CSV table of N, CA and C in Angstrom, one decimal:
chain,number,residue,atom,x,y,z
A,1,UNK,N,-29.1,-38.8,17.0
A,1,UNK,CA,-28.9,-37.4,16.6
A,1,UNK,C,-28.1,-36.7,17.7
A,2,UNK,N,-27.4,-35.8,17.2
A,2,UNK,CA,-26.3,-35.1,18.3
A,2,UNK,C,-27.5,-33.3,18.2
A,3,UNK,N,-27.4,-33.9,20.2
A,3,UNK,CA,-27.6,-32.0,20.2
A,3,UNK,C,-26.7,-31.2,20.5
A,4,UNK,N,-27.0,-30.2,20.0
A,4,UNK,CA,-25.7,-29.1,20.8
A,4,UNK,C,-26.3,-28.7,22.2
A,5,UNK,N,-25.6,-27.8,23.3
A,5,UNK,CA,-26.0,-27.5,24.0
A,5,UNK,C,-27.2,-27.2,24.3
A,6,UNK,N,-27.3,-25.9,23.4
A,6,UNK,CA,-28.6,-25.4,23.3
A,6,UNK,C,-29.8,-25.7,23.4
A,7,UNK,N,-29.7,-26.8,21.9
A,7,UNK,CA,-30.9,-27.4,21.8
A,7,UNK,C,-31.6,-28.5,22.9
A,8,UNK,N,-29.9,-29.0,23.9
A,8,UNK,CA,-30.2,-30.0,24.4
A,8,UNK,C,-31.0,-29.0,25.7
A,9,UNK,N,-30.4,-27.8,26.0
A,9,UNK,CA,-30.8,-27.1,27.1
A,9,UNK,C,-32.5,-26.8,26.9
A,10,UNK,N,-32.7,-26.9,25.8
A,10,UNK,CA,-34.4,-26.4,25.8
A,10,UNK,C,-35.2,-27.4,25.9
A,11,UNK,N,-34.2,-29.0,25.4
A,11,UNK,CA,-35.5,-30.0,25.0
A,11,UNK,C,-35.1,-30.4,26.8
A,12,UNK,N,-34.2,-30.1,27.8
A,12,UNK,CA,-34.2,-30.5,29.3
A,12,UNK,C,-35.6,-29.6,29.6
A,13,UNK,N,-35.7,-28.2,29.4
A,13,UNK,CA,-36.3,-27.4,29.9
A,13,UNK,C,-37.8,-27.8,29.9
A,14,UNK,N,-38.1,-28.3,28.4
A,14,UNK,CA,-39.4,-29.6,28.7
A,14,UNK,C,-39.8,-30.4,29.2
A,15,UNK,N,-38.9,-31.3,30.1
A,15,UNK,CA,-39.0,-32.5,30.4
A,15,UNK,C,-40.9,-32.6,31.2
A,16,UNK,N,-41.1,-31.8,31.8
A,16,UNK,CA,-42.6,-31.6,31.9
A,16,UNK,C,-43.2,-30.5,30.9
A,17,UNK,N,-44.6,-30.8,30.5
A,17,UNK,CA,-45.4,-30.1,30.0
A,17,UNK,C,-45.0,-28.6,30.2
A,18,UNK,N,-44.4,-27.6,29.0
A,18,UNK,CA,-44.5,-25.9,29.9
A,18,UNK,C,-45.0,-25.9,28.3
A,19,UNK,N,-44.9,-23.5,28.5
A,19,UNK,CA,-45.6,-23.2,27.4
A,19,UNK,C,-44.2,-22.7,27.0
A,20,UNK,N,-43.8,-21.7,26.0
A,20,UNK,CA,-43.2,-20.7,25.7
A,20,UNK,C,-43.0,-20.1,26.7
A,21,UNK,N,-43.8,-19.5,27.2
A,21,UNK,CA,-43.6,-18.3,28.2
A,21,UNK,C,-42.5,-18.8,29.0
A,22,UNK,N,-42.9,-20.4,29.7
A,22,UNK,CA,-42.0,-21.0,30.7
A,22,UNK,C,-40.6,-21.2,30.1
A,23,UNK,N,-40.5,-21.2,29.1
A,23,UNK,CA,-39.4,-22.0,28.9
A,23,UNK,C,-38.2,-20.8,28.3
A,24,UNK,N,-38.3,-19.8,28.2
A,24,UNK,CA,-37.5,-18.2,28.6
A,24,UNK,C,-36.5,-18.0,29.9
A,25,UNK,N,-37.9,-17.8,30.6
A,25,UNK,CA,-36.7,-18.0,32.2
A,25,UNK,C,-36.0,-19.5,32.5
A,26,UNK,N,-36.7,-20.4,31.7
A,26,UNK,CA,-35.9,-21.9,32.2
A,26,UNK,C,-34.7,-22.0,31.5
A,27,UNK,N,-34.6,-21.9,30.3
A,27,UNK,CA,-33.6,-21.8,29.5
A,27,UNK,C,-32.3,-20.6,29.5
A,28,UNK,N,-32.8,-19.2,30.2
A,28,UNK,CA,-32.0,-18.2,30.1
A,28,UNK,C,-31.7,-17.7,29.0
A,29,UNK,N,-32.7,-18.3,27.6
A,29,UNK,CA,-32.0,-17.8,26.2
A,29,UNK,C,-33.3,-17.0,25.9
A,30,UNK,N,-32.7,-16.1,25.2
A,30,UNK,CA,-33.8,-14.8,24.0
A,30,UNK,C,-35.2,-15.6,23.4
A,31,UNK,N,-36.2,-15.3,22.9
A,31,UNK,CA,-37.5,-14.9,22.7
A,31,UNK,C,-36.9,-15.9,21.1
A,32,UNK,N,-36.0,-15.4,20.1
A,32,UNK,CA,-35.8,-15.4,19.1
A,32,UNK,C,-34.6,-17.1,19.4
A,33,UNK,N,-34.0,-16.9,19.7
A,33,UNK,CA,-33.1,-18.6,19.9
A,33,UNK,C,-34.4,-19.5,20.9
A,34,UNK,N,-34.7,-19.1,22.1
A,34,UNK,CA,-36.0,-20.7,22.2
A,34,UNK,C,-36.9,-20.7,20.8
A,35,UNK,N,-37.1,-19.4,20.4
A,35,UNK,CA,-38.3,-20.0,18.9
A,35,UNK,C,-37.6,-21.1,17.8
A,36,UNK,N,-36.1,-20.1,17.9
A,36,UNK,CA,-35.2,-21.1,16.4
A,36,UNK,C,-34.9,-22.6,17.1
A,37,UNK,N,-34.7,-22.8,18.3
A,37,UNK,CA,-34.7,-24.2,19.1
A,37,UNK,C,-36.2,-25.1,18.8
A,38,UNK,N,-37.1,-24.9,19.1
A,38,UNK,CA,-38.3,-25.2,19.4
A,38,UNK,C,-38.7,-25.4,17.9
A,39,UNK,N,-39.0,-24.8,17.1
A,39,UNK,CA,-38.6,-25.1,15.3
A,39,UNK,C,-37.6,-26.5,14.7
A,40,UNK,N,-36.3,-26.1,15.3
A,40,UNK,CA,-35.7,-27.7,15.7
A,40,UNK,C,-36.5,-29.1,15.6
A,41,UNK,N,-36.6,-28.6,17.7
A,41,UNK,CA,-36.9,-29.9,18.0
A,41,UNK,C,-38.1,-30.7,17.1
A,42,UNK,N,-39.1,-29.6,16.9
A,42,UNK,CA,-40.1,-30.2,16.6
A,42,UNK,C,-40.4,-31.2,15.0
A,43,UNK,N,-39.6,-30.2,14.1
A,43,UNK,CA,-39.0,-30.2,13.3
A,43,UNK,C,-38.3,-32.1,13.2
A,44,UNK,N,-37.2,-32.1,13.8
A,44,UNK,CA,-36.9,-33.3,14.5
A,44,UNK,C,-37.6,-34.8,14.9
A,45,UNK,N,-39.2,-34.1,15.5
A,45,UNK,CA,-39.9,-35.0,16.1
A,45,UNK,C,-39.4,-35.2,17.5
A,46,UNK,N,-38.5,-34.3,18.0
A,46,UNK,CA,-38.2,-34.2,19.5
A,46,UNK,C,-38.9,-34.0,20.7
A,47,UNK,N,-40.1,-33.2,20.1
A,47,UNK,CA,-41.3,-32.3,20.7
A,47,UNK,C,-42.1,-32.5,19.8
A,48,UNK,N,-43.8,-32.6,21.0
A,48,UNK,CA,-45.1,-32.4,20.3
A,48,UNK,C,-45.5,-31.1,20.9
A,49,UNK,N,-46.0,-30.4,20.2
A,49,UNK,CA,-47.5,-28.8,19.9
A,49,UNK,C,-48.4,-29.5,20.9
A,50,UNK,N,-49.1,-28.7,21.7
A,50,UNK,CA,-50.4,-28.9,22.6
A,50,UNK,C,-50.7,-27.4,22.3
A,51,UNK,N,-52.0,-27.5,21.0
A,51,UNK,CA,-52.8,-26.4,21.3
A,51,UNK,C,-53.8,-26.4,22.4
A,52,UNK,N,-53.5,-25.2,23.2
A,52,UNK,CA,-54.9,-25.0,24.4
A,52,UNK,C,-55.4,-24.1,23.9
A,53,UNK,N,-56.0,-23.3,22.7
A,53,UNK,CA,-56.7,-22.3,22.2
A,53,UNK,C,-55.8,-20.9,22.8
A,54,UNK,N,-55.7,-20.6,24.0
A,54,UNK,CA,-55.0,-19.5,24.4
A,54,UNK,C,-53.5,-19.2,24.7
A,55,UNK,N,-52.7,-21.0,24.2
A,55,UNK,CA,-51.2,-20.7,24.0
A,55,UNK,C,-50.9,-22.3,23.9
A,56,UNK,N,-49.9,-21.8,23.7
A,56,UNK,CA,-49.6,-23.6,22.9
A,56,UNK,C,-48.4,-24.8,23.6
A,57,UNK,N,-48.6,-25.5,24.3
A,57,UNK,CA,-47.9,-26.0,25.1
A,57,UNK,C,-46.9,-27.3,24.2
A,58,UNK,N,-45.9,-28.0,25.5
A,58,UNK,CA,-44.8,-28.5,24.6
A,58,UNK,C,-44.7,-29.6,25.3
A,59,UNK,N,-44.1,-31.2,24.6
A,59,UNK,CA,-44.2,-32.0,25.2
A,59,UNK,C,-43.3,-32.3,24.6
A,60,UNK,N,-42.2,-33.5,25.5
A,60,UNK,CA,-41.6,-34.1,24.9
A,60,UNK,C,-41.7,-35.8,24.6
A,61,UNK,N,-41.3,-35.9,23.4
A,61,UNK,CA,-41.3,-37.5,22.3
A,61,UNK,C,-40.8,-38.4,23.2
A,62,UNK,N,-41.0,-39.7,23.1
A,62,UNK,CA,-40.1,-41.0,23.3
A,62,UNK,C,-38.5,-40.6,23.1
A,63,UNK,N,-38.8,-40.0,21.5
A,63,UNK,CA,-37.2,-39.7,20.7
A,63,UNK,C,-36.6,-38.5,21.4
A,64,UNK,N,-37.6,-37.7,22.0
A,64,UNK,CA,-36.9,-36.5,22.4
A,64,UNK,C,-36.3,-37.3,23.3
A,65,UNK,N,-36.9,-37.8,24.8
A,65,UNK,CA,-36.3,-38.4,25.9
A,65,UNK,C,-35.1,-39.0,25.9
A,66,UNK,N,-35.4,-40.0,24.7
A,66,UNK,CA,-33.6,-40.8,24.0
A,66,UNK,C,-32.8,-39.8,23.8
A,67,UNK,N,-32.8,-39.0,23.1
A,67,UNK,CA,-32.2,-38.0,22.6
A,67,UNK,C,-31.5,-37.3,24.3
A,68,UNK,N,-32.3,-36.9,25.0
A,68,UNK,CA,-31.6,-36.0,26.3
A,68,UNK,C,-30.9,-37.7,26.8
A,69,UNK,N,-31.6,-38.3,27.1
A,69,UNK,CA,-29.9,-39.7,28.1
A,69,UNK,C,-29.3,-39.5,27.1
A,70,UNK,N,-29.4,-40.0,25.7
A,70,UNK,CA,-28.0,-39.7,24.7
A,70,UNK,C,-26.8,-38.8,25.5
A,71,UNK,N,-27.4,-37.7,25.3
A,71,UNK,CA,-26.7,-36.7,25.2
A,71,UNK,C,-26.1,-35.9,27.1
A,72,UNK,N,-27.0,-36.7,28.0
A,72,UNK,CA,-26.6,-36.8,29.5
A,72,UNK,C,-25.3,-37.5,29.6
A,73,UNK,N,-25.6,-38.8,28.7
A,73,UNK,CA,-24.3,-39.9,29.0
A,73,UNK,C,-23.2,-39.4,28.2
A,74,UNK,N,-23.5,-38.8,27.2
A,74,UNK,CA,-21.7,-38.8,26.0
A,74,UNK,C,-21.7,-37.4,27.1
A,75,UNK,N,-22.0,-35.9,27.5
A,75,UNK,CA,-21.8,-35.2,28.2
A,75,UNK,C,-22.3,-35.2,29.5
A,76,UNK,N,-21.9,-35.9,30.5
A,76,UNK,CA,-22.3,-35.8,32.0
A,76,UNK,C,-21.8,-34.6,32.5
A,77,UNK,N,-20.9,-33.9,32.0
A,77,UNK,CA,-20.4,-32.7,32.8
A,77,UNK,C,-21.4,-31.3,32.4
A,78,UNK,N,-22.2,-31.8,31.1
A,78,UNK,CA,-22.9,-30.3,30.8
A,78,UNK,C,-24.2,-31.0,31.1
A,79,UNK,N,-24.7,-32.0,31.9
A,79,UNK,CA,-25.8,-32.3,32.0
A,79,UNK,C,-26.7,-31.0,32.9
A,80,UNK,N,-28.2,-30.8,32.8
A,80,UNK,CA,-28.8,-30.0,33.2
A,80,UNK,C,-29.7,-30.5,34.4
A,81,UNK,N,-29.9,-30.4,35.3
A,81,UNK,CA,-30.3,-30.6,36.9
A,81,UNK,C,-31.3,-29.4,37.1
A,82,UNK,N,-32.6,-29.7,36.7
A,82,UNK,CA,-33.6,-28.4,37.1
A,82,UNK,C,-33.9,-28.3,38.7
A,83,UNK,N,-34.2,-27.6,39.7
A,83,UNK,CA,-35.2,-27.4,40.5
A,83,UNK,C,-36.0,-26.6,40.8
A,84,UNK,N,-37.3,-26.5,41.3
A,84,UNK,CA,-38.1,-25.3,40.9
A,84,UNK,C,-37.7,-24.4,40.1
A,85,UNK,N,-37.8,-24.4,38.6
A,85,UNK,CA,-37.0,-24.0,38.0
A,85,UNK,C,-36.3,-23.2,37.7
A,86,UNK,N,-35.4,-23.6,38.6
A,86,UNK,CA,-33.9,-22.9,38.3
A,86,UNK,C,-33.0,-24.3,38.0
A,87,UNK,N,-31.8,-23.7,36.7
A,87,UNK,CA,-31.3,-25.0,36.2
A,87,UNK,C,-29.8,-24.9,36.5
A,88,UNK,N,-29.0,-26.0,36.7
A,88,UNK,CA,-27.7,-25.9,37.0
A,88,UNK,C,-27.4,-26.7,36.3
A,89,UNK,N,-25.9,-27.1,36.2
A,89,UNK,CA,-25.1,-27.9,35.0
A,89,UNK,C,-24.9,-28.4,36.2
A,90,UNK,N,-24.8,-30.4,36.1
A,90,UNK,CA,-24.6,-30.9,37.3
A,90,UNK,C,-23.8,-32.4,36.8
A,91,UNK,N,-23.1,-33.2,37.2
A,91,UNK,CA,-23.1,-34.4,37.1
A,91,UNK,C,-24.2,-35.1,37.4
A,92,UNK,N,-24.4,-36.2,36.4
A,92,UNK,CA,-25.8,-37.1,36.6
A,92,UNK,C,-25.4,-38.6,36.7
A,93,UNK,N,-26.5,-39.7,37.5
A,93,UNK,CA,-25.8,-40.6,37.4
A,93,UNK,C,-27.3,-41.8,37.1
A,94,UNK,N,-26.8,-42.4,36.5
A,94,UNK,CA,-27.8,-42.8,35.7
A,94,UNK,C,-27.6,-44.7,35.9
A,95,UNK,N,-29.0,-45.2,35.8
A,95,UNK,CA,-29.0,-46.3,36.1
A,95,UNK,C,-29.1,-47.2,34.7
A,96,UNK,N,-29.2,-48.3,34.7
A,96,UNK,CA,-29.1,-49.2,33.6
A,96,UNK,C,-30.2,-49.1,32.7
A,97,UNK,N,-31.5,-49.8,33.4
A,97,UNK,CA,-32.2,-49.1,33.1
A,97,UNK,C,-32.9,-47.7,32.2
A,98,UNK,N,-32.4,-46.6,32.3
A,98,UNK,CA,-32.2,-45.6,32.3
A,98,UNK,C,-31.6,-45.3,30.6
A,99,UNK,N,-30.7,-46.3,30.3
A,99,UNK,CA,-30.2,-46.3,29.0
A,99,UNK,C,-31.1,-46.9,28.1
């Protein structure tokens, strides 16, 4: 499956467990594009739903994970590099393994 940036930028923004709330500032995108992303992925089978009764958390698939190397290796230059989250566009370099 081909992501676009976007989508690939929200399913990075998961790579650990967050909720909605987190994934706004991690992403830098509107309230209304992470929802139409997150509908996607899920949609997809990119992401699983974790209801906690008081908000609903996000996880990413096997398929999602394939899906972000996919899309690290065909685009290394738009790959995403989080730290405490704050995210930059970085070159990645990826081991064998790893594919």
């Amino acid at each position: 499956m081909t992501l676009t940036f976007g989508q690939y930028n929200t399913l990075a923004a998961m790579r650990r467990q967050t909720t909605f709330d987190q994934l706004l500032p991690r992403t830098g995108f509107g309230h209304d594009l992470v929802n139409g992303y997150i509908e996607f992925l899920f949609a997809n089978g990119l992401i699983n739903l974790i209801d906690r009764g008081d908000h609903i958390g996000y996880t990413i698939t096997d398929t999602g994970r394939s899906s972000l190397i996919e899309y690290e290796i065909a685009n290394p230059e738009l790959a995403i590099k989080r730290d405490d989250n704050m995210a930059y566009v970085s070159e990645m370099v990826f081991r064998s393994k790893d594919i």
